[in-house]
Amino acid sequence: MTTAPPFSKVLVANRGEIAVRVIRACRELGVRTVAVYSEADRHSPHVLLADEATCLGPAEPEASYLNIGRLVDAARAAGAEAVHPGYGFLAENPEFARACEEAGLVFVGPPSHVIAALGDKDRARRLAERLGIPTVPGHPAADDDTLERAAHALGFPVILKAAAGGGGRGMRVVREPERFRETLASARREVKAAFGDDAVLLEKYLDRPRHVEVQIVADRYGTVVHLGERDCSVQRRHQKIVEESPSPAVDPHLRSRLGEAALRLAQEAGYVNAGTVEFLLDRDGRFYFLEANTRLQVEHPVTELVTGVDLVHLQLQVAAGQRLPLRQEDVVWRGHAVEARVYAEDPERGFAPSPGRILLLREPHLPGVRVDSGVQEGQEVPVHYDPILSKVVAWAPDRPTAVARLAHALQEYVLLGPRTNLGFLLDLVTHPAFLAGEVSTQFVEDQLAAWQAPDPPPEAVALAATLLAQEPRGPAPVASARAPDPWERLAGARLP
Amino acid sequence: MSVRVYLLYKGRQVPVEVRGSGDGYAVRVGERELRVGWQELSPGVAEATVEGVRLRFCYARQGDALQLHLAGRVYTFTRTREEVEARGARPEQDVRAPMPGLLTRVLVEPGQVVAAGQPLYVVEAMKMETVVRAARPARVLRVLAREGEQVEGGAVVVELEEGA
């Protein structure tokens, strides 16, 4: 199928794996790309991959990836028609969408007023209530005293959340009343640093629910379809780390009810482009609206693998004013997909970020496995941004095979330099409760809180000792004495 | 050649004796002696034979520190030049930064008595706040960094005196 490219040129206002993902999608559609980068990301893969690249400024996000003025200027200077925000940074910032709109740039996402309406969690929640979609009891963003009184009225435990923005930033569970003030202050600081606004809201913390979300996509002409659910119950520090589709807890009947709730919310909000409606699912199969994310999600590949739909292609097409090329009855689900997020962090030390230079990188290559990566060997993983390195996504006709493929891929994945969560993920996806599909948002805390990497077997100790017995040497590779070096013979020869 | 190598793994010392060189070593780890040979295929990627079993491993070395990837796991070792006194007699008296980052808040002052679990300071890195707490009741001896300063991972930020 050949259609005209949706745009001639798109600026990708992000970094890392999602920038790489969007640039590749643009390339497939014949769209030229402009990458942006901070001084810390000069050697990131997305910079070289794009057709053009513009340096935004210093490493600090406020000076680079969060700098609306610089981004809009860069897009106009490069002659871009549209801006794709990725996820995180300014993806859910209505002012950025508005600045693009005012500069005559197409923002690849919903209109700014829709982002503002749904991105404000209090407003989104009132919208859901008006539509008869159940919500978790809570209290909207307010001052410290009001929130503390509300927490006592709801009863502990409660959960604090950023009123604007997602990704688990600022999210804190408070179990003891005497920790409330201290925790609220810390949540406000983190939220302020991430989104520039310290509004925090409060919800009753449900006991061991699942996190289930519905992918929707809408065009400008009122057509909205849902692409089924993703189960993102496995989280650490309230950030998803393993996601799958379909959810082991959702049957076709529940799927259509969840999908219907998501579609009604999207239609009522005048939604356009790709988005996600998040729910908590309790142990009795009741679901509660949590929030709507007005952007592409980190975990979108699992939906792509089970539906065969390329969400970034659709985003670009509907942003260009094209009609959705599929109706609800065209959406068919096939097989099972599961994703694991690879982070530069130390699971043995509370998942503390672990920046540094990547000294060796071997990504897995297996049938049915997709790796969305944003890093390369030799690159410095900067301290300034979210520590995600890549996502490993496995597909198979059934869940056990998909999970086994993911485990094999994690085992083959070699990344040396920064510490990573690869070993932790391997133990997670081979854990009996995960294999049985019996997880909740508390799974990591319940089952893997005291996780320690296994001790090295004797052969690892022996190999390490022989390597460390030698004096450290320079970076020059050791030439093999056996085979003559073919490059030697080329010396002096002219290559065509 | 016979070398005694003191390896540190997660703060524990493992003495290892290495005899031989090139592609044949006899390595004594505790009570066991292993016959080890390996050949580097490309920088950091090698094929080994340990006790007749063939395996593939990857490694990265920085000075005396080594990361070894074997069968899906990464192990980090450090070589120490001499035997380290068994630790444990002296309690941990300082609270180190868990990662490099920005010291956003210092919550204690020298002389202050802190309870177990009391927050001492806050480090922000990669957009995440980590609160460092006192493990046991103690008195603050010194605070070695200021708010707004960048601290290294493992840097001593607060010195505590226990049993205060």
PDB file of N, CA and C in Angstrom, chain A residues 172 179 182 186 189-190 193 237 348-349 352-353 359-360 362 382-383 385 387 411 413-414 416-417 423 427 452-460 462-470 472-473 477 482, chain B residues 7 9-10 12 16 25 27 29 32 34 36 38-40 42-45 50 57-62 64 66-69 72-73 75 77 79 98-99 105 117 119 125-130 133:
ATOM      1  N   ARG A 172       3.255   8.311  46.110  1.00  0.00           N
ATOM      2  CA  ARG A 172       3.689   7.816  47.414  1.00  0.00           C
ATOM      3  C   ARG A 172       2.510   7.187  48.126  1.00  0.00           C
ATOM      4  N   ARG A 179       3.505   9.901  59.136  1.00  0.00           N
ATOM      5  CA  ARG A 179       4.424  10.116  58.005  1.00  0.00           C
ATOM      6  C   ARG A 179       3.796  10.993  56.915  1.00  0.00           C
ATOM      7  N   GLU A 182       5.497  14.659  55.974  1.00  0.00           N
ATOM      8  CA  GLU A 182       6.844  14.472  55.417  1.00  0.00           C
ATOM      9  C   GLU A 182       6.745  13.895  53.996  1.00  0.00           C
ATOM     10  N   SER A 186       7.732  15.651  50.248  1.00  0.00           N
ATOM     11  CA  SER A 186       8.652  15.008  49.312  1.00  0.00           C
ATOM     12  C   SER A 186       7.972  14.790  47.953  1.00  0.00           C
ATOM     13  N   ARG A 189       7.872  18.105  46.047  1.00  0.00           N
ATOM     14  CA  ARG A 189       9.155  18.486  45.463  1.00  0.00           C
ATOM     15  C   ARG A 189       9.427  17.691  44.188  1.00  0.00           C
ATOM     16  N   GLU A 190       9.159  16.390  44.238  1.00  0.00           N
ATOM     17  CA  GLU A 190       9.447  15.553  43.075  1.00  0.00           C
ATOM     18  C   GLU A 190       8.554  15.935  41.892  1.00  0.00           C
ATOM     19  N   ALA A 193       9.691  19.197  40.371  1.00  0.00           N
ATOM     20  CA  ALA A 193      10.889  19.012  39.542  1.00  0.00           C
ATOM     21  C   ALA A 193      10.544  18.371  38.207  1.00  0.00           C
ATOM     22  N   ARG A 237       8.406   1.085  42.620  1.00  0.00           N
ATOM     23  CA  ARG A 237       8.315   2.519  42.906  1.00  0.00           C
ATOM     24  C   ARG A 237       7.186   3.149  42.098  1.00  0.00           C
ATOM     25  N   GLU A 348      19.266  -4.039  43.937  1.00  0.00           N
ATOM     26  CA  GLU A 348      19.670  -4.424  45.291  1.00  0.00           C
ATOM     27  C   GLU A 348      19.764  -3.219  46.214  1.00  0.00           C
ATOM     28  N   ARG A 349      19.719  -2.027  45.645  1.00  0.00           N
ATOM     29  CA  ARG A 349      19.771  -0.816  46.469  1.00  0.00           C
ATOM     30  C   ARG A 349      18.570   0.069  46.176  1.00  0.00           C
ATOM     31  N   ALA A 352      18.026   2.290  42.943  1.00  0.00           N
ATOM     32  CA  ALA A 352      18.709   3.572  42.789  1.00  0.00           C
ATOM     33  C   ALA A 352      19.265   3.670  41.365  1.00  0.00           C
ATOM     34  N   PRO A 353      19.095   4.819  40.714  1.00  0.00           N
ATOM     35  CA  PRO A 353      19.619   4.985  39.364  1.00  0.00           C
ATOM     36  C   PRO A 353      21.121   4.724  39.310  1.00  0.00           C
ATOM     37  N   LEU A 359      29.891  -0.078  28.630  1.00  0.00           N
ATOM     38  CA  LEU A 359      31.179  -0.616  28.201  1.00  0.00           C
ATOM     39  C   LEU A 359      31.016  -1.755  27.204  1.00  0.00           C
ATOM     40  N   LEU A 360      29.921  -2.486  27.336  1.00  0.00           N
ATOM     41  CA  LEU A 360      29.691  -3.597  26.416  1.00  0.00           C
ATOM     42  C   LEU A 360      28.191  -3.765  26.259  1.00  0.00           C
ATOM     43  N   ARG A 362      25.295  -6.198  24.119  1.00  0.00           N
ATOM     44  CA  ARG A 362      24.860  -7.230  23.167  1.00  0.00           C
ATOM     45  C   ARG A 362      23.367  -7.409  23.370  1.00  0.00           C
ATOM     46  N   PRO A 382      23.242   9.370  30.900  1.00  0.00           N
ATOM     47  CA  PRO A 382      23.318  10.585  31.715  1.00  0.00           C
ATOM     48  C   PRO A 382      22.522  10.463  33.011  1.00  0.00           C
ATOM     49  N   VAL A 383      22.912  11.279  33.967  1.00  0.00           N
ATOM     50  CA  VAL A 383      22.310  11.260  35.294  1.00  0.00           C
ATOM     51  C   VAL A 383      21.009  12.072  35.300  1.00  0.00           C
ATOM     52  N   TYR A 385      18.214  12.185  33.365  1.00  0.00           N
ATOM     53  CA  TYR A 385      16.910  11.787  32.826  1.00  0.00           C
ATOM     54  C   TYR A 385      16.462  10.451  33.398  1.00  0.00           C
ATOM     55  N   PRO A 387      15.923   6.707  33.893  1.00  0.00           N
ATOM     56  CA  PRO A 387      16.976   5.714  33.576  1.00  0.00           C
ATOM     57  C   PRO A 387      16.573   4.585  32.624  1.00  0.00           C
ATOM     58  N   GLN A 411      18.037 -13.221  29.420  1.00  0.00           N
ATOM     59  CA  GLN A 411      19.257 -13.957  29.739  1.00  0.00           C
ATOM     60  C   GLN A 411      20.374 -13.670  28.739  1.00  0.00           C
ATOM     61  N   TYR A 413      20.717 -10.888  27.070  1.00  0.00           N
ATOM     62  CA  TYR A 413      20.955  -9.448  26.987  1.00  0.00           C
ATOM     63  C   TYR A 413      22.188  -9.112  27.827  1.00  0.00           C
ATOM     64  N   VAL A 414      23.225  -8.598  27.194  1.00  0.00           N
ATOM     65  CA  VAL A 414      24.432  -8.229  27.933  1.00  0.00           C
ATOM     66  C   VAL A 414      24.585  -6.709  27.900  1.00  0.00           C
ATOM     67  N   LEU A 416      27.037  -4.065  30.066  1.00  0.00           N
ATOM     68  CA  LEU A 416      27.997  -3.855  31.149  1.00  0.00           C
ATOM     69  C   LEU A 416      28.355  -2.378  31.234  1.00  0.00           C
ATOM     70  N   GLY A 417      28.712  -1.975  32.418  1.00  0.00           N
ATOM     71  CA  GLY A 417      28.968  -0.556  32.706  1.00  0.00           C
ATOM     72  C   GLY A 417      28.009  -0.156  33.818  1.00  0.00           C
ATOM     73  N   GLY A 423      18.873  -8.828  35.676  1.00  0.00           N
ATOM     74  CA  GLY A 423      18.813 -10.036  36.505  1.00  0.00           C
ATOM     75  C   GLY A 423      17.533 -10.079  37.327  1.00  0.00           C
ATOM     76  N   ASP A 427      14.411 -12.916  37.162  1.00  0.00           N
ATOM     77  CA  ASP A 427      13.797 -13.624  38.287  1.00  0.00           C
ATOM     78  C   ASP A 427      12.312 -13.298  38.393  1.00  0.00           C
ATOM     79  N   GLN A 452      17.890 -10.258  46.002  1.00  0.00           N
ATOM     80  CA  GLN A 452      19.347 -10.188  45.911  1.00  0.00           C
ATOM     81  C   GLN A 452      19.754 -11.027  44.701  1.00  0.00           C
ATOM     82  N   ALA A 453      20.723 -10.554  43.978  1.00  0.00           N
ATOM     83  CA  ALA A 453      21.249 -11.365  42.884  1.00  0.00           C
ATOM     84  C   ALA A 453      21.859 -12.623  43.483  1.00  0.00           C
ATOM     85  N   PRO A 454      21.751 -13.753  42.779  1.00  0.00           N
ATOM     86  CA  PRO A 454      22.378 -14.965  43.313  1.00  0.00           C
ATOM     87  C   PRO A 454      23.896 -14.775  43.421  1.00  0.00           C
ATOM     88  N   ASP A 455      24.508 -15.470  44.357  1.00  0.00           N
ATOM     89  CA  ASP A 455      25.964 -15.401  44.487  1.00  0.00           C
ATOM     90  C   ASP A 455      26.615 -16.030  43.263  1.00  0.00           C
ATOM     91  N   PRO A 456      27.817 -15.574  42.919  1.00  0.00           N
ATOM     92  CA  PRO A 456      28.457 -16.116  41.714  1.00  0.00           C
ATOM     93  C   PRO A 456      28.801 -17.592  41.895  1.00  0.00           C
ATOM     94  N   PRO A 457      28.587 -18.401  40.867  1.00  0.00           N
ATOM     95  CA  PRO A 457      29.021 -19.799  40.934  1.00  0.00           C
ATOM     96  C   PRO A 457      30.552 -19.843  40.899  1.00  0.00           C
ATOM     97  N   PRO A 458      31.163 -20.973  41.319  1.00  0.00           N
ATOM     98  CA  PRO A 458      32.630 -21.060  41.367  1.00  0.00           C
ATOM     99  C   PRO A 458      33.291 -20.722  40.027  1.00  0.00           C
ATOM    100  N   GLU A 459      32.646 -21.097  38.909  1.00  0.00           N
ATOM    101  CA  GLU A 459      33.282 -20.815  37.612  1.00  0.00           C
ATOM    102  C   GLU A 459      33.367 -19.306  37.347  1.00  0.00           C
ATOM    103  N   ALA A 460      32.364 -18.537  37.842  1.00  0.00           N
ATOM    104  CA  ALA A 460      32.431 -17.081  37.670  1.00  0.00           C
ATOM    105  C   ALA A 460      33.567 -16.495  38.501  1.00  0.00           C
ATOM    106  N   ALA A 462      36.244 -18.075  39.445  1.00  0.00           N
ATOM    107  CA  ALA A 462      37.517 -18.508  38.863  1.00  0.00           C
ATOM    108  C   ALA A 462      37.871 -17.667  37.638  1.00  0.00           C
ATOM    109  N   LEU A 463      36.885 -17.424  36.778  1.00  0.00           N
ATOM    110  CA  LEU A 463      37.154 -16.610  35.583  1.00  0.00           C
ATOM    111  C   LEU A 463      37.532 -15.188  35.975  1.00  0.00           C
ATOM    112  N   ALA A 464      36.800 -14.637  36.952  1.00  0.00           N
ATOM    113  CA  ALA A 464      37.094 -13.270  37.408  1.00  0.00           C
ATOM    114  C   ALA A 464      38.509 -13.196  37.955  1.00  0.00           C
ATOM    115  N   ALA A 465      38.920 -14.208  38.702  1.00  0.00           N
ATOM    116  CA  ALA A 465      40.254 -14.199  39.301  1.00  0.00           C
ATOM    117  C   ALA A 465      41.343 -14.236  38.233  1.00  0.00           C
ATOM    118  N   THR A 466      41.142 -15.057  37.180  1.00  0.00           N
ATOM    119  CA  THR A 466      42.173 -15.121  36.136  1.00  0.00           C
ATOM    120  C   THR A 466      42.257 -13.794  35.383  1.00  0.00           C
ATOM    121  N   LEU A 467      41.099 -13.139  35.214  1.00  0.00           N
ATOM    122  CA  LEU A 467      41.114 -11.842  34.523  1.00  0.00           C
ATOM    123  C   LEU A 467      41.774 -10.775  35.386  1.00  0.00           C
ATOM    124  N   LEU A 468      41.425 -10.763  36.682  1.00  0.00           N
ATOM    125  CA  LEU A 468      41.954  -9.720  37.559  1.00  0.00           C
ATOM    126  C   LEU A 468      43.389 -10.002  38.001  1.00  0.00           C
ATOM    127  N   ALA A 469      43.855 -11.237  37.793  1.00  0.00           N
ATOM    128  CA  ALA A 469      45.245 -11.554  38.127  1.00  0.00           C
ATOM    129  C   ALA A 469      46.200 -10.846  37.170  1.00  0.00           C
ATOM    130  N   GLN A 470      45.679 -10.529  35.977  1.00  0.00           N
ATOM    131  CA  GLN A 470      46.504  -9.813  35.008  1.00  0.00           C
ATOM    132  C   GLN A 470      46.468  -8.327  35.328  1.00  0.00           C
ATOM    133  N   PRO A 472      45.981  -4.444  34.750  1.00  0.00           N
ATOM    134  CA  PRO A 472      45.062  -3.728  33.852  1.00  0.00           C
ATOM    135  C   PRO A 472      45.802  -3.296  32.598  1.00  0.00           C
ATOM    136  N   ARG A 473      45.119  -3.337  31.474  1.00  0.00           N
ATOM    137  CA  ARG A 473      45.769  -2.925  30.237  1.00  0.00           C
ATOM    138  C   ARG A 473      44.912  -1.875  29.554  1.00  0.00           C
ATOM    139  N   PRO A 477      42.514  -3.607  21.620  1.00  0.00           N
ATOM    140  CA  PRO A 477      42.198  -5.025  21.595  1.00  0.00           C
ATOM    141  C   PRO A 477      43.455  -5.849  21.329  1.00  0.00           C
ATOM    142  N   ARG A 482      46.955 -16.013  15.614  1.00  0.00           N
ATOM    143  CA  ARG A 482      46.715 -17.143  14.736  1.00  0.00           C
ATOM    144  C   ARG A 482      46.459 -16.744  13.286  1.00  0.00           C
TER     145      ARG A 482
ATOM    146  N   LEU B   7      39.580 -11.208  45.946  1.00  0.00           N
ATOM    147  CA  LEU B   7      38.427 -10.636  45.255  1.00  0.00           C
ATOM    148  C   LEU B   7      37.415 -10.149  46.276  1.00  0.00           C
ATOM    149  N   TYR B   9      33.507  -9.341  46.650  1.00  0.00           N
ATOM    150  CA  TYR B   9      32.204  -9.471  46.027  1.00  0.00           C
ATOM    151  C   TYR B   9      31.176  -9.028  47.044  1.00  0.00           C
ATOM    152  N   LYS B  10      30.458  -7.941  46.764  1.00  0.00           N
ATOM    153  CA  LYS B  10      29.484  -7.360  47.697  1.00  0.00           C
ATOM    154  C   LYS B  10      30.079  -7.198  49.089  1.00  0.00           C
ATOM    155  N   ARG B  12      32.316  -8.790  50.560  1.00  0.00           N
ATOM    156  CA  ARG B  12      32.906  -9.996  51.159  1.00  0.00           C
ATOM    157  C   ARG B  12      34.182 -10.332  50.402  1.00  0.00           C
ATOM    158  N   VAL B  16      41.492 -16.200  46.265  1.00  0.00           N
ATOM    159  CA  VAL B  16      41.573 -17.151  45.164  1.00  0.00           C
ATOM    160  C   VAL B  16      43.033 -17.290  44.777  1.00  0.00           C
ATOM    161  N   TYR B  25      44.767 -22.400  33.290  1.00  0.00           N
ATOM    162  CA  TYR B  25      44.941 -21.989  34.670  1.00  0.00           C
ATOM    163  C   TYR B  25      44.425 -23.093  35.585  1.00  0.00           C
ATOM    164  N   VAL B  27      42.773 -22.880  39.218  1.00  0.00           N
ATOM    165  CA  VAL B  27      42.282 -21.832  40.113  1.00  0.00           C
ATOM    166  C   VAL B  27      41.693 -22.477  41.363  1.00  0.00           C
ATOM    167  N   VAL B  29      39.473 -21.988  44.464  1.00  0.00           N
ATOM    168  CA  VAL B  29      38.433 -21.153  45.077  1.00  0.00           C
ATOM    169  C   VAL B  29      37.955 -21.907  46.304  1.00  0.00           C
ATOM    170  N   ARG B  32      37.896 -25.835  46.469  1.00  0.00           N
ATOM    171  CA  ARG B  32      37.857 -26.454  45.140  1.00  0.00           C
ATOM    172  C   ARG B  32      38.975 -25.952  44.244  1.00  0.00           C
ATOM    173  N   LEU B  34      39.730 -25.566  40.210  1.00  0.00           N
ATOM    174  CA  LEU B  34      39.072 -25.641  38.908  1.00  0.00           C
ATOM    175  C   LEU B  34      40.111 -25.450  37.814  1.00  0.00           C
ATOM    176  N   VAL B  36      40.740 -23.982  34.326  1.00  0.00           N
ATOM    177  CA  VAL B  36      40.090 -22.911  33.580  1.00  0.00           C
ATOM    178  C   VAL B  36      40.938 -22.507  32.387  1.00  0.00           C
ATOM    179  N   TRP B  38      40.498 -19.851  28.749  1.00  0.00           N
ATOM    180  CA  TRP B  38      39.568 -19.053  27.948  1.00  0.00           C
ATOM    181  C   TRP B  38      40.283 -18.323  26.850  1.00  0.00           C
ATOM    182  N   GLN B  39      39.514 -17.962  25.865  1.00  0.00           N
ATOM    183  CA  GLN B  39      40.068 -17.246  24.735  1.00  0.00           C
ATOM    184  C   GLN B  39      39.140 -16.100  24.380  1.00  0.00           C
ATOM    185  N   GLU B  40      39.689 -14.922  24.213  1.00  0.00           N
ATOM    186  CA  GLU B  40      38.881 -13.757  23.889  1.00  0.00           C
ATOM    187  C   GLU B  40      38.561 -13.776  22.397  1.00  0.00           C
ATOM    188  N   SER B  42      36.372 -11.388  20.863  1.00  0.00           N
ATOM    189  CA  SER B  42      36.426  -9.970  20.510  1.00  0.00           C
ATOM    190  C   SER B  42      36.522  -9.251  21.845  1.00  0.00           C
ATOM    191  N   PRO B  43      36.906  -7.978  21.849  1.00  0.00           N
ATOM    192  CA  PRO B  43      37.126  -7.334  23.149  1.00  0.00           C
ATOM    193  C   PRO B  43      35.915  -7.490  24.068  1.00  0.00           C
ATOM    194  N   GLY B  44      36.131  -8.124  25.207  1.00  0.00           N
ATOM    195  CA  GLY B  44      35.062  -8.287  26.185  1.00  0.00           C
ATOM    196  C   GLY B  44      34.182  -9.502  25.983  1.00  0.00           C
ATOM    197  N   VAL B  45      34.394 -10.239  24.898  1.00  0.00           N
ATOM    198  CA  VAL B  45      33.584 -11.437  24.644  1.00  0.00           C
ATOM    199  C   VAL B  45      34.536 -12.621  24.544  1.00  0.00           C
ATOM    200  N   VAL B  50      35.665 -24.542  31.605  1.00  0.00           N
ATOM    201  CA  VAL B  50      35.880 -24.683  33.039  1.00  0.00           C
ATOM    202  C   VAL B  50      35.558 -26.119  33.409  1.00  0.00           C
ATOM    203  N   PHE B  57      31.342 -16.130  27.980  1.00  0.00           N
ATOM    204  CA  PHE B  57      31.121 -15.052  28.944  1.00  0.00           C
ATOM    205  C   PHE B  57      31.546 -13.712  28.356  1.00  0.00           C
ATOM    206  N   CYS B  58      31.057 -12.662  28.962  1.00  0.00           N
ATOM    207  CA  CYS B  58      31.428 -11.309  28.565  1.00  0.00           C
ATOM    208  C   CYS B  58      31.973 -10.603  29.793  1.00  0.00           C
ATOM    209  N   TYR B  59      32.860  -9.655  29.574  1.00  0.00           N
ATOM    210  CA  TYR B  59      33.348  -8.922  30.731  1.00  0.00           C
ATOM    211  C   TYR B  59      33.731  -7.506  30.345  1.00  0.00           C
ATOM    212  N   ALA B  60      33.774  -6.661  31.365  1.00  0.00           N
ATOM    213  CA  ALA B  60      34.288  -5.301  31.203  1.00  0.00           C
ATOM    214  C   ALA B  60      35.122  -5.011  32.426  1.00  0.00           C
ATOM    215  N   ARG B  61      36.320  -4.498  32.192  1.00  0.00           N
ATOM    216  CA  ARG B  61      37.211  -4.235  33.302  1.00  0.00           C
ATOM    217  C   ARG B  61      37.521  -2.746  33.364  1.00  0.00           C
ATOM    218  N   GLN B  62      37.484  -2.201  34.561  1.00  0.00           N
ATOM    219  CA  GLN B  62      37.923  -0.822  34.770  1.00  0.00           C
ATOM    220  C   GLN B  62      38.865  -0.835  35.949  1.00  0.00           C
ATOM    221  N   ASP B  64      40.775  -2.096  38.787  1.00  0.00           N
ATOM    222  CA  ASP B  64      40.674  -3.306  39.595  1.00  0.00           C
ATOM    223  C   ASP B  64      39.242  -3.810  39.722  1.00  0.00           C
ATOM    224  N   LEU B  66      35.783  -5.433  37.944  1.00  0.00           N
ATOM    225  CA  LEU B  66      35.436  -6.281  36.809  1.00  0.00           C
ATOM    226  C   LEU B  66      33.961  -6.641  36.869  1.00  0.00           C
ATOM    227  N   GLN B  67      33.281  -6.472  35.741  1.00  0.00           N
ATOM    228  CA  GLN B  67      31.928  -7.003  35.622  1.00  0.00           C
ATOM    229  C   GLN B  67      32.004  -8.210  34.715  1.00  0.00           C
ATOM    230  N   LEU B  68      31.374  -9.288  35.157  1.00  0.00           N
ATOM    231  CA  LEU B  68      31.408 -10.531  34.391  1.00  0.00           C
ATOM    232  C   LEU B  68      29.981 -10.964  34.119  1.00  0.00           C
ATOM    233  N   HIS B  69      29.649 -11.187  32.844  1.00  0.00           N
ATOM    234  CA  HIS B  69      28.320 -11.682  32.480  1.00  0.00           C
ATOM    235  C   HIS B  69      28.449 -13.155  32.146  1.00  0.00           C
ATOM    236  N   GLY B  72      23.420 -15.242  31.890  1.00  0.00           N
ATOM    237  CA  GLY B  72      22.308 -14.336  32.189  1.00  0.00           C
ATOM    238  C   GLY B  72      22.469 -13.505  33.438  1.00  0.00           C
ATOM    239  N   ARG B  73      23.631 -13.590  34.091  1.00  0.00           N
ATOM    240  CA  ARG B  73      23.835 -12.813  35.319  1.00  0.00           C
ATOM    241  C   ARG B  73      25.088 -11.968  35.194  1.00  0.00           C
ATOM    242  N   TYR B  75      28.054 -10.307  37.483  1.00  0.00           N
ATOM    243  CA  TYR B  75      28.697 -10.288  38.795  1.00  0.00           C
ATOM    244  C   TYR B  75      29.774  -9.218  38.776  1.00  0.00           C
ATOM    245  N   PHE B  77      33.104  -7.782  40.587  1.00  0.00           N
ATOM    246  CA  PHE B  77      34.193  -8.105  41.503  1.00  0.00           C
ATOM    247  C   PHE B  77      35.178  -6.941  41.539  1.00  0.00           C
ATOM    248  N   ARG B  79      39.313  -6.309  42.766  1.00  0.00           N
ATOM    249  CA  ARG B  79      40.522  -6.917  43.307  1.00  0.00           C
ATOM    250  C   ARG B  79      41.106  -5.979  44.353  1.00  0.00           C
ATOM    251  N   PRO B  98      23.493   6.911  48.035  1.00  0.00           N
ATOM    252  CA  PRO B  98      23.231   5.653  47.338  1.00  0.00           C
ATOM    253  C   PRO B  98      23.548   5.725  45.851  1.00  0.00           C
ATOM    254  N   MET B  99      23.726   6.925  45.325  1.00  0.00           N
ATOM    255  CA  MET B  99      23.966   7.094  43.887  1.00  0.00           C
ATOM    256  C   MET B  99      24.490   8.500  43.656  1.00  0.00           C
ATOM    257  N   ARG B 105      18.238  18.180  49.722  1.00  0.00           N
ATOM    258  CA  ARG B 105      17.911  18.631  51.071  1.00  0.00           C
ATOM    259  C   ARG B 105      18.769  17.928  52.107  1.00  0.00           C
ATOM    260  N   GLY B 117      15.403   5.224  61.285  1.00  0.00           N
ATOM    261  CA  GLY B 117      14.396   5.498  60.257  1.00  0.00           C
ATOM    262  C   GLY B 117      14.186   6.974  59.978  1.00  0.00           C
ATOM    263  N   PRO B 119      14.697  10.516  58.424  1.00  0.00           N
ATOM    264  CA  PRO B 119      15.339  10.971  57.191  1.00  0.00           C
ATOM    265  C   PRO B 119      16.537  11.875  57.495  1.00  0.00           C
ATOM    266  N   ALA B 125      18.312  12.055  41.551  1.00  0.00           N
ATOM    267  CA  ALA B 125      19.017  11.684  40.329  1.00  0.00           C
ATOM    268  C   ALA B 125      18.002  11.098  39.389  1.00  0.00           C
ATOM    269  N   MET B 126      18.170  11.338  38.115  1.00  0.00           N
ATOM    270  CA  MET B 126      17.272  10.826  37.093  1.00  0.00           C
ATOM    271  C   MET B 126      15.817  11.108  37.471  1.00  0.00           C
ATOM    272  N   LYS B 127      15.567  12.302  37.985  1.00  0.00           N
ATOM    273  CA  LYS B 127      14.210  12.775  38.274  1.00  0.00           C
ATOM    274  C   LYS B 127      13.552  12.009  39.417  1.00  0.00           C
ATOM    275  N   MET B 128      14.337  11.309  40.201  1.00  0.00           N
ATOM    276  CA  MET B 128      13.750  10.558  41.304  1.00  0.00           C
ATOM    277  C   MET B 128      14.402  10.968  42.603  1.00  0.00           C
ATOM    278  N   GLU B 129      13.584  11.121  43.621  1.00  0.00           N
ATOM    279  CA  GLU B 129      14.100  11.483  44.933  1.00  0.00           C
ATOM    280  C   GLU B 129      14.366  10.232  45.745  1.00  0.00           C
ATOM    281  N   THR B 130      15.501  10.172  46.396  1.00  0.00           N
ATOM    282  CA  THR B 130      15.752   9.085  47.321  1.00  0.00           C
ATOM    283  C   THR B 130      16.040   9.687  48.687  1.00  0.00           C
ATOM    284  N   ARG B 133      17.933   7.442  55.178  1.00  0.00           N
ATOM    285  CA  ARG B 133      17.512   7.447  56.586  1.00  0.00           C
ATOM    286  C   ARG B 133      18.581   6.820  57.474  1.00  0.00           C
TER     287      ARG B 133
END
